[in-house]
Short mmCIF file of N, CA and C in Angstrom, two decimals:
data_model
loop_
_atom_site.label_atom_id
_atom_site.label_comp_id
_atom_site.label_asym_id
_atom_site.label_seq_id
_atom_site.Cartn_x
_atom_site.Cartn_y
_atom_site.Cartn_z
N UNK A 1 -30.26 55.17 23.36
CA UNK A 1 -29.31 54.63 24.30
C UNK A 1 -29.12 53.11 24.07
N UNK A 2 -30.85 52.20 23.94
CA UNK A 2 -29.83 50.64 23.90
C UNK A 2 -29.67 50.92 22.37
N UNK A 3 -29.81 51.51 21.13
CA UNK A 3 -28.84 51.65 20.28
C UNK A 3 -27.08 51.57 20.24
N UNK A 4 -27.15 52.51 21.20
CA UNK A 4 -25.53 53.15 21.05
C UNK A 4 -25.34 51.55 22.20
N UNK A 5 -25.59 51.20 23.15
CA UNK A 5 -25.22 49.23 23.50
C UNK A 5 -24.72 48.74 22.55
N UNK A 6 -26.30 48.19 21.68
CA UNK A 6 -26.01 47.41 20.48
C UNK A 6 -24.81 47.74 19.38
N UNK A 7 -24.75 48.86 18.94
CA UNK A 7 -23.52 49.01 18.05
C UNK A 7 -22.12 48.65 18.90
N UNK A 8 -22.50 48.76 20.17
CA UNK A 8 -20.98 48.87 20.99
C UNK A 8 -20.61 47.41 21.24
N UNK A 9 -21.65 46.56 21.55
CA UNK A 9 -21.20 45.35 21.89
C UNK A 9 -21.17 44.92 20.42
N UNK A 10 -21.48 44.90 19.13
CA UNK A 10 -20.99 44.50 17.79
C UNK A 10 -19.40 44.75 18.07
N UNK A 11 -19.29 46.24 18.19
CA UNK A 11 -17.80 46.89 17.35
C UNK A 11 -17.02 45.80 18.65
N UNK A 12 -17.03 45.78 19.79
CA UNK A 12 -16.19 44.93 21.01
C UNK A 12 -16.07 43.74 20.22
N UNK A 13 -17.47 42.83 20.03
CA UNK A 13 -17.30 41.32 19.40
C UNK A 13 -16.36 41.24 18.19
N UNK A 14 -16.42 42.38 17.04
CA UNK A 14 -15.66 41.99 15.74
C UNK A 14 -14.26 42.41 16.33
N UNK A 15 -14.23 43.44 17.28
CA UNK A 15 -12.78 43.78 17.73
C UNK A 15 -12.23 42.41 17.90
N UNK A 16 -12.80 42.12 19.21
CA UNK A 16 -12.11 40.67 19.65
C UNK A 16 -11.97 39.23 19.21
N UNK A 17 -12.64 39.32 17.90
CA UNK A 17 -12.66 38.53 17.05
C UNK A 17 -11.84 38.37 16.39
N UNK A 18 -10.90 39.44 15.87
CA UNK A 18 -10.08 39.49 15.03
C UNK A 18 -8.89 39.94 15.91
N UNK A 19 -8.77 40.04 16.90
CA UNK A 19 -7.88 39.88 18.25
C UNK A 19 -7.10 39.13 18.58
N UNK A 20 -8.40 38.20 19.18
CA UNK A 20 -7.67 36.92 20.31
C UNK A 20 -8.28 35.85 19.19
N UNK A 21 -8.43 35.84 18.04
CA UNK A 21 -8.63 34.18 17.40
C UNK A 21 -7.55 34.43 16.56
N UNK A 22 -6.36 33.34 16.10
CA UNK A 22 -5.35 33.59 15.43
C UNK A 22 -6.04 33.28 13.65
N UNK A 23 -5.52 34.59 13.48
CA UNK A 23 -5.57 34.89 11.70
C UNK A 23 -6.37 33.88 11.10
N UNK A 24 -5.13 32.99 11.07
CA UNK A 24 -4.75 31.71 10.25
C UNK A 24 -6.28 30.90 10.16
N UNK A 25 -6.82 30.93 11.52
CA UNK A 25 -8.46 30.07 11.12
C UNK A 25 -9.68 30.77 10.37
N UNK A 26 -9.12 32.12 10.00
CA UNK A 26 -10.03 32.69 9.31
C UNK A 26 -9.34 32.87 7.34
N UNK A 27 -8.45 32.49 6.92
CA UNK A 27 -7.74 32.15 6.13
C UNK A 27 -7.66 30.67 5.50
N UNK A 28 -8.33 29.82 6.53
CA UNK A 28 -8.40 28.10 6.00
C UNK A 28 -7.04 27.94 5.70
N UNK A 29 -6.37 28.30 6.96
CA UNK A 29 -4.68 27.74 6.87
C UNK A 29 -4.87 26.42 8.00
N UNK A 30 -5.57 26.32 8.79
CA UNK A 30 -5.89 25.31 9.83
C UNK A 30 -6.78 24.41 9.60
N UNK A 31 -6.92 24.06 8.11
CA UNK A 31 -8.18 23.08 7.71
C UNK A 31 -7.07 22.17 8.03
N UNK A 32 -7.93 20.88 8.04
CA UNK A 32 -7.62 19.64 7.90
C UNK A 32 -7.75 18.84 6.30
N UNK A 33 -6.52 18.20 6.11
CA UNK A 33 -6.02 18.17 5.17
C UNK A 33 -6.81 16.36 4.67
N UNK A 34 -7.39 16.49 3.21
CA UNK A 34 -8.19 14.95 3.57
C UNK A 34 -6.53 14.08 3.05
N UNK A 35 -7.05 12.70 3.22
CA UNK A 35 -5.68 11.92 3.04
C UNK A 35 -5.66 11.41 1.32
N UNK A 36 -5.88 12.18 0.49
CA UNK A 36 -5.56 12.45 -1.42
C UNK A 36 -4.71 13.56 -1.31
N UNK A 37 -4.96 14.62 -0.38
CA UNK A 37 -4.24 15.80 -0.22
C UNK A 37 -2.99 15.14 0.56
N UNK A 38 -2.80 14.55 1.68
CA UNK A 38 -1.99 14.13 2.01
C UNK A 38 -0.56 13.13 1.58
N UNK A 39 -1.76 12.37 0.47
CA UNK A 39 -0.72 11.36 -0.48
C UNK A 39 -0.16 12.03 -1.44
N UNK A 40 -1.18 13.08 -2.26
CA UNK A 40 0.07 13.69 -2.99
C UNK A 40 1.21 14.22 -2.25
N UNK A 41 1.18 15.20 -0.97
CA UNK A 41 2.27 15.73 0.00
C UNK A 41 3.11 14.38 0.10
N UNK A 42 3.29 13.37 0.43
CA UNK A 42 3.83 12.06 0.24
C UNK A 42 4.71 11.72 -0.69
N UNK A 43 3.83 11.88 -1.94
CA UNK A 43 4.41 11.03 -2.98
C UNK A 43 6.07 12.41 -3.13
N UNK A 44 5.69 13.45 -2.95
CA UNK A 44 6.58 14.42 -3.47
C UNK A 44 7.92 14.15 -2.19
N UNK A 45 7.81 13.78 -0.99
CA UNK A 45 8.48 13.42 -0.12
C UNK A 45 9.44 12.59 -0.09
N UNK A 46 8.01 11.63 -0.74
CA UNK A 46 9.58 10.09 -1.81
C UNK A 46 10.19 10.32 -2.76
N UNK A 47 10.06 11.40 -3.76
CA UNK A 47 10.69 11.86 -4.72
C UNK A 47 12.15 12.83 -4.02
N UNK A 48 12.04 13.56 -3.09
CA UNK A 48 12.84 13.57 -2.41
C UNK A 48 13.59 13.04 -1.40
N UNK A 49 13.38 12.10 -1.41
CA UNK A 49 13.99 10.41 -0.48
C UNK A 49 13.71 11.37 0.99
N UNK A 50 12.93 11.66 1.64
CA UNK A 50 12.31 12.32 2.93
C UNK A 50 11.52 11.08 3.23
N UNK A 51 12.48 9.82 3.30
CA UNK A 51 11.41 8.77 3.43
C UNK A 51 10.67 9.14 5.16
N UNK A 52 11.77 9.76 5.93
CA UNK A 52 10.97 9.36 7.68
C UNK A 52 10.01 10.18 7.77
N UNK A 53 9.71 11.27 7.02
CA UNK A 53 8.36 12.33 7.22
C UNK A 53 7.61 11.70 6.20
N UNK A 54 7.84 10.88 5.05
CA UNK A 54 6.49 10.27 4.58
C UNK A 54 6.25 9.33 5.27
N UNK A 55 7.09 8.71 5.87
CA UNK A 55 6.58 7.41 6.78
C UNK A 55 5.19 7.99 7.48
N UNK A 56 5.06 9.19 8.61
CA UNK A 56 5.03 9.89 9.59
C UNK A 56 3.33 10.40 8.72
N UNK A 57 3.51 10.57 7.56
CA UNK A 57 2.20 10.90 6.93
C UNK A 57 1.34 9.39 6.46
N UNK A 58 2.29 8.49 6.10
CA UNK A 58 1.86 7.66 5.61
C UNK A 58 0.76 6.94 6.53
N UNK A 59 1.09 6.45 7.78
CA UNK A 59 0.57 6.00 9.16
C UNK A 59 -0.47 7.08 9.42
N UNK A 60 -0.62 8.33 8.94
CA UNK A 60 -2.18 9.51 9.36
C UNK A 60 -2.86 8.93 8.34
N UNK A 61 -2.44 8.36 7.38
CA UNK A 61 -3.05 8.49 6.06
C UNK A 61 -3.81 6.69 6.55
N UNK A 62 -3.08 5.61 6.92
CA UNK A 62 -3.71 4.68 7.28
C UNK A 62 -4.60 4.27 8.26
N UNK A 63 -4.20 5.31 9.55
CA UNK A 63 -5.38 5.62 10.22
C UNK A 63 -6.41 5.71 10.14
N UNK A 64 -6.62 6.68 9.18
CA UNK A 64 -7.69 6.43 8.34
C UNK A 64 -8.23 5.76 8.17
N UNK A 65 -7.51 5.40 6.97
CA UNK A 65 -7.91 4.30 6.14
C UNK A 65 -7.27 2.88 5.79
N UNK A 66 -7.34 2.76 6.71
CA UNK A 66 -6.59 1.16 7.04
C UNK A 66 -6.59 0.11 5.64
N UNK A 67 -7.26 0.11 4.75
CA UNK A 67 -6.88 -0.39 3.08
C UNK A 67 -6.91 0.07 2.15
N UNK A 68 -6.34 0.98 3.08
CA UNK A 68 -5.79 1.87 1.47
C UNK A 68 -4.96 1.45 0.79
N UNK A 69 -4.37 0.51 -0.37
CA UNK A 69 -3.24 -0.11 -0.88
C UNK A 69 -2.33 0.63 -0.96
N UNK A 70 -2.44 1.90 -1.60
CA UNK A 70 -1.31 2.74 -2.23
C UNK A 70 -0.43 3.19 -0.92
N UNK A 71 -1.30 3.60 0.02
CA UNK A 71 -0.46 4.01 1.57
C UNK A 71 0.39 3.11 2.08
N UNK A 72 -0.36 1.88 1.86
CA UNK A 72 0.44 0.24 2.33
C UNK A 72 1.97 0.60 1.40
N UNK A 73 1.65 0.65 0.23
CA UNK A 73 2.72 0.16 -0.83
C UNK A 73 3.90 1.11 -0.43
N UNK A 74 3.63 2.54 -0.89
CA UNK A 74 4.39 3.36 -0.34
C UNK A 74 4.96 3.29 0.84
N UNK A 75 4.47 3.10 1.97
CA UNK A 75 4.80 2.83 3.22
C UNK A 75 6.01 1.31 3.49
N UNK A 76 5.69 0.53 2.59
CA UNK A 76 6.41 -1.11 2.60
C UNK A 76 7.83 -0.01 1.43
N UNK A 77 7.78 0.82 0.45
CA UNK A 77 8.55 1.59 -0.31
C UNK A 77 9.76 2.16 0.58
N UNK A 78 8.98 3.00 1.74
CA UNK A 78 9.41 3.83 2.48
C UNK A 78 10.42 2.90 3.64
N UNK A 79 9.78 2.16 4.04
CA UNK A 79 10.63 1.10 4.76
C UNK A 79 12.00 0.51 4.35
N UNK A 80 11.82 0.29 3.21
CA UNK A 80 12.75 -0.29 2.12
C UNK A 80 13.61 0.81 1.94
N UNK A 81 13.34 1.54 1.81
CA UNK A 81 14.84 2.35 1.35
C UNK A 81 14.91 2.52 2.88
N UNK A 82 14.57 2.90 4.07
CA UNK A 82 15.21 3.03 5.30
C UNK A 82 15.77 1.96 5.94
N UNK A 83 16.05 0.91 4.95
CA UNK A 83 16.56 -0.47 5.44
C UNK A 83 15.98 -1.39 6.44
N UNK A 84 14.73 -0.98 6.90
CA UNK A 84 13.83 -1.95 7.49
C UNK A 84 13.18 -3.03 6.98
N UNK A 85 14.05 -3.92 6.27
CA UNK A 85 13.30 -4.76 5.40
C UNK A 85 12.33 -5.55 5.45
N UNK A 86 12.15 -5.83 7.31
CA UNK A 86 10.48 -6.94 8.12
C UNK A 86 9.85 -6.02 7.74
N UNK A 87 9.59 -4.90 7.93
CA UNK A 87 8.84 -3.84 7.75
C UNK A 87 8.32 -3.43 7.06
N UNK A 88 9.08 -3.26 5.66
CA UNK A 88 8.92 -3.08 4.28
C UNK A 88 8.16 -4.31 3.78
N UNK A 89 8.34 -5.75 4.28
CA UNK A 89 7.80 -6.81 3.75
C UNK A 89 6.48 -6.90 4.57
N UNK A 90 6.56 -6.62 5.68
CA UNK A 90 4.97 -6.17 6.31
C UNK A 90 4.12 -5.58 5.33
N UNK A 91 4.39 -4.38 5.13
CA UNK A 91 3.48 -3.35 4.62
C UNK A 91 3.65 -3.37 3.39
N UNK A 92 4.21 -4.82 2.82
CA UNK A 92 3.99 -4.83 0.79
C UNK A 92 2.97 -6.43 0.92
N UNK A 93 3.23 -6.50 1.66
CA UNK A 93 2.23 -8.11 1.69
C UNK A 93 1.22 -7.53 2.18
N UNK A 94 0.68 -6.68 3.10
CA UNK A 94 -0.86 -6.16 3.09
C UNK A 94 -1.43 -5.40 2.58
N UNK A 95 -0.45 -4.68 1.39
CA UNK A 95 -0.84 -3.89 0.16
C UNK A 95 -1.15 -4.91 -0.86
N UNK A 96 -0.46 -6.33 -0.69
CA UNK A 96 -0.52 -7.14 -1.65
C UNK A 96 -2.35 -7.89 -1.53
N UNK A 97 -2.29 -8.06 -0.27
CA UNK A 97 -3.66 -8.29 0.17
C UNK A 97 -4.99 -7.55 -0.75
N UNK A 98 -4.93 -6.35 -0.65
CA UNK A 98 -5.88 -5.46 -0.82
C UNK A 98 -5.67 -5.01 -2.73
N UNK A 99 -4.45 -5.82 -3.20
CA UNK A 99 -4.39 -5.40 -4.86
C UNK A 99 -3.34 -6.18 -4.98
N UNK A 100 -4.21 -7.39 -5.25
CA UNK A 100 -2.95 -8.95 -5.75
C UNK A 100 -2.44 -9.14 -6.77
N UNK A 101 -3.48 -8.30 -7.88
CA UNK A 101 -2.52 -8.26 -8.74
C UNK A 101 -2.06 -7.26 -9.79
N UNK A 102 -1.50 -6.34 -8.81
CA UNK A 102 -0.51 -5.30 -8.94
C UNK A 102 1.41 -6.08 -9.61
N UNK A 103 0.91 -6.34 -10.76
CA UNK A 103 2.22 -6.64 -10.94
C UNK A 103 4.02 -6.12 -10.17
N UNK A 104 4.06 -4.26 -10.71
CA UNK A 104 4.97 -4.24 -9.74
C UNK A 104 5.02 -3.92 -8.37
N UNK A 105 3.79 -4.33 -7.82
CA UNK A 105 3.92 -4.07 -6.17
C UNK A 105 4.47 -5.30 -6.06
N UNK A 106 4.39 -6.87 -6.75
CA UNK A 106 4.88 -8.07 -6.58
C UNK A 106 6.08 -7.96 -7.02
N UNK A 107 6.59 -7.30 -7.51
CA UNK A 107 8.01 -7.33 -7.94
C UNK A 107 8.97 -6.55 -6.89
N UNK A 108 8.45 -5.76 -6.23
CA UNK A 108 9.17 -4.68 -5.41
C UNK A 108 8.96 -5.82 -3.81
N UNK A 109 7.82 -6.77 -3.55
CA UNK A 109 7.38 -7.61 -2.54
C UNK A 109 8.69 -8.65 -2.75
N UNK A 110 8.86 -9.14 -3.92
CA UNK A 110 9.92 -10.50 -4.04
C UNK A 110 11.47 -9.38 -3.95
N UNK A 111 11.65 -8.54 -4.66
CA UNK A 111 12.97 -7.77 -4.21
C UNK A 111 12.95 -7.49 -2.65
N UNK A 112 12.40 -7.62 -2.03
CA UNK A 112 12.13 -7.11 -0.76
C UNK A 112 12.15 -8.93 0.02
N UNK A 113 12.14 -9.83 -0.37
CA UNK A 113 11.97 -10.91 0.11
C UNK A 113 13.62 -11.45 -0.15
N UNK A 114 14.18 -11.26 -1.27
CA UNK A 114 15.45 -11.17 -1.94
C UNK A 114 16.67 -10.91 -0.66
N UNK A 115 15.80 -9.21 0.06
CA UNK A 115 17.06 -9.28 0.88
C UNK A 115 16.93 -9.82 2.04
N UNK A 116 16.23 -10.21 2.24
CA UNK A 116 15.84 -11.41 3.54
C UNK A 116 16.36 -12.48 3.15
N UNK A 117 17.01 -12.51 2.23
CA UNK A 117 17.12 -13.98 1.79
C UNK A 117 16.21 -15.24 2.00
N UNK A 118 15.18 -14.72 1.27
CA UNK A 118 14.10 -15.58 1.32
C UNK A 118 13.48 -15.89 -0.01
N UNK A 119 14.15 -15.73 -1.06
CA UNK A 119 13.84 -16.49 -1.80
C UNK A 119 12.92 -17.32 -2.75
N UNK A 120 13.03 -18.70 -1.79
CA UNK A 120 12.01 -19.79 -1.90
C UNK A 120 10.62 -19.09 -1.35
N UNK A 121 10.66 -18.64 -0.59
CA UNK A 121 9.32 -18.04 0.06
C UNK A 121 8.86 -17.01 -1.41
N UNK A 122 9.71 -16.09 -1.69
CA UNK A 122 9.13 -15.22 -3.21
C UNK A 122 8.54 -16.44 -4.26
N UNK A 123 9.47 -17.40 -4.66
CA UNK A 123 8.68 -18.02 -5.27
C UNK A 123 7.39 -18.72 -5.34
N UNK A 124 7.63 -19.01 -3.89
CA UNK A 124 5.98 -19.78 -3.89
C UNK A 124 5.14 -18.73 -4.11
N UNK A 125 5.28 -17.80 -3.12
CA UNK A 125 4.50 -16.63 -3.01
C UNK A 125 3.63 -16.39 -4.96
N UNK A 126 5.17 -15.96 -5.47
CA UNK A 126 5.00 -15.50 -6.85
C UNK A 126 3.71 -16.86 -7.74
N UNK A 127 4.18 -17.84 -7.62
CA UNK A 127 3.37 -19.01 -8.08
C UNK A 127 2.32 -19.46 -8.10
N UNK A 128 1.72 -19.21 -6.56
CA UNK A 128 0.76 -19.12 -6.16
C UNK A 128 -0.33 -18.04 -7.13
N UNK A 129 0.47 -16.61 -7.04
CA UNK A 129 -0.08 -15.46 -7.34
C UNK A 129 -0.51 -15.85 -8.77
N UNK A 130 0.24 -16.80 -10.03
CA UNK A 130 0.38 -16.64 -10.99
C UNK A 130 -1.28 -17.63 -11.54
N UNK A 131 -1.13 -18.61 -10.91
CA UNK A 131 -2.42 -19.64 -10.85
C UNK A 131 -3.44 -18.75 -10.84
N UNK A 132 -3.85 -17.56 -9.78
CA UNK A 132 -5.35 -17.12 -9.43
C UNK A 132 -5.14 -15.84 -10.39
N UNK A 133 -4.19 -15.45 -11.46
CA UNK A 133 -4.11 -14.26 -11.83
C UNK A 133 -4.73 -14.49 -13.54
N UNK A 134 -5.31 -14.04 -14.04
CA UNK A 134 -6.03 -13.81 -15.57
C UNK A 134 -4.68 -13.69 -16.33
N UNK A 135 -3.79 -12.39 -16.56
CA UNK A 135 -2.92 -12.16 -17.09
C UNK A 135 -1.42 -12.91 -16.52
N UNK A 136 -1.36 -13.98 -17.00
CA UNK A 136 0.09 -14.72 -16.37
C UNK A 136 1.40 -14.26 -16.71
N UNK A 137 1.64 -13.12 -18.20
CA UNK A 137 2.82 -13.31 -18.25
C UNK A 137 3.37 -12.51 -17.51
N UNK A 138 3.08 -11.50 -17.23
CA UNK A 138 3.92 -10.79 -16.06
C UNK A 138 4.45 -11.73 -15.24
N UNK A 139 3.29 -12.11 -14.37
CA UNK A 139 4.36 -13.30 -13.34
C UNK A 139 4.91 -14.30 -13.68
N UNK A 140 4.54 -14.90 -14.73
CA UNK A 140 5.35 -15.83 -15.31
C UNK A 140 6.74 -15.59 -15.29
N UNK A 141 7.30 -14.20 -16.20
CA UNK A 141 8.41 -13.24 -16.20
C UNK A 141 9.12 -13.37 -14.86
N UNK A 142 8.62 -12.96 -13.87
CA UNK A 142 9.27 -13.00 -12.69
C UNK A 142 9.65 -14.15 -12.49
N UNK A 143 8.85 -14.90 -12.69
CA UNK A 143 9.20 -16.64 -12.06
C UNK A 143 10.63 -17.19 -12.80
N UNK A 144 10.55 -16.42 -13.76
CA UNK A 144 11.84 -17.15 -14.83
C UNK A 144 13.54 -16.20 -14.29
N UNK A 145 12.36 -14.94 -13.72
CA UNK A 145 13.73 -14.23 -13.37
C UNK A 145 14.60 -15.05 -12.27
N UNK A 146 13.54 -15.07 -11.35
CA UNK A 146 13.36 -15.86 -9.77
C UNK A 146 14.70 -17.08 -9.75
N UNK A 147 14.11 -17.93 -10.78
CA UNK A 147 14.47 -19.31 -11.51
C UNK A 147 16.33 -18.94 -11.94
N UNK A 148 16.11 -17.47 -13.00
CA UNK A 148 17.36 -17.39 -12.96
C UNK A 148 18.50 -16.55 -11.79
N UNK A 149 17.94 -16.09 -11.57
CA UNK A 149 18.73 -15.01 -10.09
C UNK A 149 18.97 -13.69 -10.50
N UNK A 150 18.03 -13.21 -11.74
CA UNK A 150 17.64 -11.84 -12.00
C UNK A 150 16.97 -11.34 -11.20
N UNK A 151 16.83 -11.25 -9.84
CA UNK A 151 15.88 -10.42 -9.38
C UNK A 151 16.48 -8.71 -8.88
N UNK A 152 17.79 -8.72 -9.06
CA UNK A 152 18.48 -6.99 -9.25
C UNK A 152 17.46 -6.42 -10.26
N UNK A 153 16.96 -7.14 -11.28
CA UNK A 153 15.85 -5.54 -12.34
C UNK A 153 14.63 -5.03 -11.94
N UNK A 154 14.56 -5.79 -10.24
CA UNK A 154 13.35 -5.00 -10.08
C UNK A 154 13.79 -4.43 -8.69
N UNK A 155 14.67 -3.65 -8.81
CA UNK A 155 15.00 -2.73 -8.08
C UNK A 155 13.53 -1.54 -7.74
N UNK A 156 14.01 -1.18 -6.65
CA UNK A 156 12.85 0.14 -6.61
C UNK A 156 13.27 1.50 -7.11
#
């Protein structure tokens, strides 16, 4: 008799187990996704100019991890094509912070300063950068662009 219990309250538990808990958490469809998994989902987002849902990942992804550069960059990316250009220059100057010398994150930072019409501010910026940097000619390059009013080739 507590035999025939025991088997009965098993067969009830796996019944209701596979009942009332939805599928999906027994499938690892409800994991949580780490934020490498997330940036690739991202990067494929910007490839499809879906800039406002990478924005939307980008910000879970900094939550996180608040220096993460690449989230910054992308995110100052993502801004930029949605025409938020304070925004975009926010979040490329604190990507710039965390990887100074990322040549074209500085190039996409001064195009982004360009449409602010700010300019003089890219240059110093750029100048500055070029003094504390090992490899100068990259920025050098820019500086001459700067100098001439090439800064359309560093479009994003």
């Amino acid at each position: 008799m507590k035999r025939n219990k025991v088997i009965m309250m098993v067969f009830m538990s796996v019944f209701f187990m596979f009942n009332c808990v939805p599928s999906y958490a027994f499938l690892g469809w409800g994991k949580a996704k780490t934020t490498d998994e997330i940036m690739e989902q991202t990067k494929v987002l910007i490839e499809q100019k879906e800039y406002l849902k990478a924005i939307d990942q980008l910000e879970d992804v900094l939550e996180e991890e608040p220096d993460r550069a690449d989230a910054r960059a992308f995110l100052g990316y993502c801004y930029f094509w949605t025409g938020d250009y304070r925004r975009a220059e926010f979040d490329l100057k604190q990507a710039l912070r965390v990887d100074p010398n990322n040549v074209e994150l500085i190039q996409r930072y001064v195009y982004t300063l360009q449409k602010l019409n700010r300019l003089d501010e890219a240059f110093g910026i750029v100048q500055e950068l070029s003094v504390r940097t090992p490899n100068k000619k990259p920025l050098q390059d820019i500086l001459t662009n700067i100098k001439q009013g090439q800064i359309e080739d560093y479009k994003f």
